[in-house]
Amino acid sequence: MKKMENLNKEFAERLENLIEDVFGGNKSAFIRSIGMEHRQQINDYIGGKSILGGKYLAKLAEQNIDINKLLTGKSYINEAILERLDGIEKKFEERITNLEAENYRYIKLVEEKENKIAELEGQLLVRFALAGELEKKLKK
C-alpha cells in the first residue's frame, strides 16, 4: 500500500508541474482541456489520492502531452533517439556551414566576373573612342 501511495504522490507532483508548465498554473484551464465534469476531482489527483484515468490521459495525449512522462516520470523519447537527433542536428549544421561557404565562394566569383566585365567594358569604350577619333582623322 505504501508503494501505491508513493506512486500516487509522485504522479501528483508531476501533474502539478504539468499544470504549471503547460497551463500556467491555471487548474480551471487544465480541467476544461481534459473535459473533467467534476471540478473537485482535481483535488484527488493533486492530493495523491488517485491518478488520472484513461479518458483524461487520452485527452492529454491529443494535446501532444507526453503521458508516459506524466505517469512514470520517464519520457517516451529515450536517450538513443535523442542521441540520434543530436547527430542529425550536427550534420544539418555542418551542411548549412558548407552551403554558406559555397555561397560565399560563388558571391566572390560573381563579383570577380562582374569586375572583369566592367574592366572589359571600359577597355571597349576606350577603343570605340579611339576608333571614332581615327575615323574623324581619316575623313579629313
Short mmCIF file of C-alpha atoms in Angstrom, two decimals:
data_model
loop_
_atom_site.label_atom_id
_atom_site.label_comp_id
_atom_site.label_asym_id
_atom_site.label_seq_id
_atom_site.Cartn_x
_atom_site.Cartn_y
_atom_site.Cartn_z
CA MET A 1 0.00 0.00 0.00
CA LYS A 2 2.89 2.36 0.78
CA LYS A 3 4.31 1.84 -2.71
CA MET A 4 0.98 2.82 -4.30
CA GLU A 5 0.78 5.93 -2.12
CA ASN A 6 4.29 6.92 -3.19
CA LEU A 7 3.42 6.38 -6.85
CA ASN A 8 0.29 8.49 -6.45
CA LYS A 9 2.29 11.26 -4.75
CA GLU A 10 4.93 11.19 -7.47
CA PHE A 11 2.17 11.35 -10.08
CA ALA A 12 0.58 14.24 -8.17
CA GLU A 13 3.86 16.17 -8.27
CA ARG A 14 4.27 15.57 -12.00
CA LEU A 15 0.64 16.60 -12.57
CA GLU A 16 1.15 19.84 -10.66
CA ASN A 17 4.30 20.52 -12.71
CA LEU A 18 2.34 19.85 -15.90
CA ILE A 19 -0.44 22.22 -14.88
CA GLU A 20 2.16 24.86 -14.04
CA ASP A 21 4.27 24.38 -17.19
CA VAL A 22 1.53 23.89 -19.79
CA PHE A 23 -1.43 25.74 -18.31
CA GLY A 24 0.41 28.47 -16.41
CA GLY A 25 -0.81 27.05 -13.10
CA ASN A 26 -4.43 27.55 -14.16
CA LYS A 27 -6.24 24.47 -12.86
CA SER A 28 -9.52 25.56 -14.47
CA ALA A 29 -7.86 25.64 -17.90
CA PHE A 30 -6.44 22.18 -17.27
CA ILE A 31 -9.84 20.85 -16.17
CA ARG A 32 -11.53 22.28 -19.27
CA SER A 33 -8.83 20.90 -21.56
CA ILE A 34 -9.48 17.32 -20.47
CA GLY A 35 -13.24 17.62 -20.10
CA MET A 36 -13.37 16.86 -16.38
CA GLU A 37 -17.01 17.05 -15.30
CA HIS A 38 -16.49 17.43 -11.55
CA ARG A 39 -14.04 20.20 -10.73
CA GLN A 40 -13.46 18.75 -7.26
CA GLN A 41 -11.83 15.65 -8.79
CA ILE A 42 -8.68 17.63 -9.46
CA ASN A 43 -8.06 17.78 -5.72
CA ASP A 44 -7.92 13.96 -5.53
CA TYR A 45 -5.34 13.86 -8.31
CA ILE A 46 -3.21 16.70 -6.97
CA GLY A 47 -3.57 15.36 -3.44
CA GLY A 48 -2.14 12.00 -4.47
CA LYS A 49 -5.30 10.04 -3.72
CA SER A 50 -5.70 8.85 -7.27
CA ILE A 51 -4.24 9.11 -10.76
CA LEU A 52 -5.94 10.25 -13.94
CA GLY A 53 -7.92 7.63 -15.81
CA GLY A 54 -7.62 6.63 -19.43
CA LYS A 55 -10.21 9.10 -20.73
CA TYR A 56 -8.33 12.06 -19.27
CA LEU A 57 -4.93 10.72 -20.28
CA ALA A 58 -6.21 10.31 -23.84
CA LYS A 59 -7.30 13.98 -23.83
CA LEU A 60 -3.81 14.99 -22.73
CA ALA A 61 -2.23 12.82 -25.42
CA GLU A 62 -4.41 14.57 -28.02
CA GLN A 63 -2.77 17.79 -26.86
CA ASN A 64 0.71 16.32 -27.53
CA ILE A 65 1.47 15.95 -23.85
CA ASP A 66 3.84 13.09 -23.04
CA ILE A 67 1.57 10.96 -20.86
CA ASN A 68 4.32 8.41 -20.35
CA LYS A 69 6.38 11.10 -18.66
CA LEU A 70 3.35 12.16 -16.62
CA LEU A 71 2.70 8.59 -15.46
CA THR A 72 6.24 7.31 -14.94
CA GLY A 73 8.48 10.35 -14.86
CA LYS A 74 10.36 8.99 -17.87
CA SER A 75 9.92 10.45 -21.29
CA TYR A 76 8.80 8.31 -24.18
CA ILE A 77 11.73 9.68 -26.13
CA ASN A 78 14.65 7.58 -24.97
CA GLU A 79 18.31 8.50 -24.92
CA ALA A 80 19.12 6.62 -28.13
CA ILE A 81 16.58 8.67 -30.04
CA LEU A 82 17.90 11.90 -28.50
CA GLU A 83 21.46 10.97 -29.45
CA ARG A 84 20.36 10.21 -32.98
CA LEU A 85 18.56 13.54 -33.19
CA ASP A 86 21.70 15.28 -31.92
CA GLY A 87 23.71 13.57 -34.65
CA ILE A 88 21.21 14.65 -37.29
CA GLU A 89 21.27 18.20 -35.94
CA LYS A 90 25.08 18.31 -36.10
CA LYS A 91 25.10 17.04 -39.69
CA PHE A 92 22.47 19.60 -40.59
CA GLU A 93 24.53 22.40 -39.02
CA GLU A 94 27.65 21.19 -40.87
CA ARG A 95 25.73 21.16 -44.16
CA ILE A 96 24.47 24.69 -43.55
CA THR A 97 28.02 25.83 -42.80
CA ASN A 98 29.25 24.19 -46.01
CA LEU A 99 26.45 25.77 -48.03
CA GLU A 100 27.23 29.17 -46.55
CA ALA A 101 30.90 28.74 -47.51
CA GLU A 102 29.92 27.65 -51.03
CA ASN A 103 27.57 30.60 -51.30
CA TYR A 104 30.36 32.95 -50.20
CA ARG A 105 32.69 31.48 -52.86
CA TYR A 106 30.03 31.92 -55.54
CA ILE A 107 29.41 35.51 -54.48
CA LYS A 108 33.14 36.25 -54.69
CA LEU A 109 33.34 34.53 -58.09
CA VAL A 110 30.40 36.57 -59.41
CA GLU A 111 31.99 39.77 -58.06
CA GLU A 112 35.25 38.90 -59.82
CA LYS A 113 33.41 38.24 -63.09
CA GLU A 114 31.43 41.46 -62.75
CA ASN A 115 34.66 43.40 -62.15
CA LYS A 116 36.26 41.76 -65.20
CA ILE A 117 33.21 42.61 -67.33
CA ALA A 118 33.33 46.22 -66.11
CA GLU A 119 37.05 46.35 -66.94
CA LEU A 120 36.44 44.94 -70.45
CA GLU A 121 33.55 47.35 -70.99
CA GLY A 122 35.88 50.20 -70.03
CA GLN A 123 38.51 48.98 -72.49
CA LEU A 124 35.85 48.61 -75.18
CA LEU A 125 34.65 52.19 -74.61
CA VAL A 126 38.23 53.46 -74.88
CA ARG A 127 38.67 51.53 -78.17
CA PHE A 128 35.39 52.88 -79.52
CA ALA A 129 36.52 56.39 -78.62
CA LEU A 130 39.88 55.82 -80.31
CA ALA A 131 38.16 54.31 -83.35
CA GLY A 132 35.89 57.37 -83.52
CA GLU A 133 38.86 59.72 -83.38
CA LEU A 134 40.67 57.67 -86.01
CA GLU A 135 37.61 57.74 -88.24
CA LYS A 136 37.44 61.55 -87.90
CA LYS A 137 41.12 61.86 -88.82
CA LEU A 138 40.66 59.59 -91.83
CA LYS A 139 37.74 61.67 -93.08
CA LYS A 140 39.86 64.82 -93.00
#
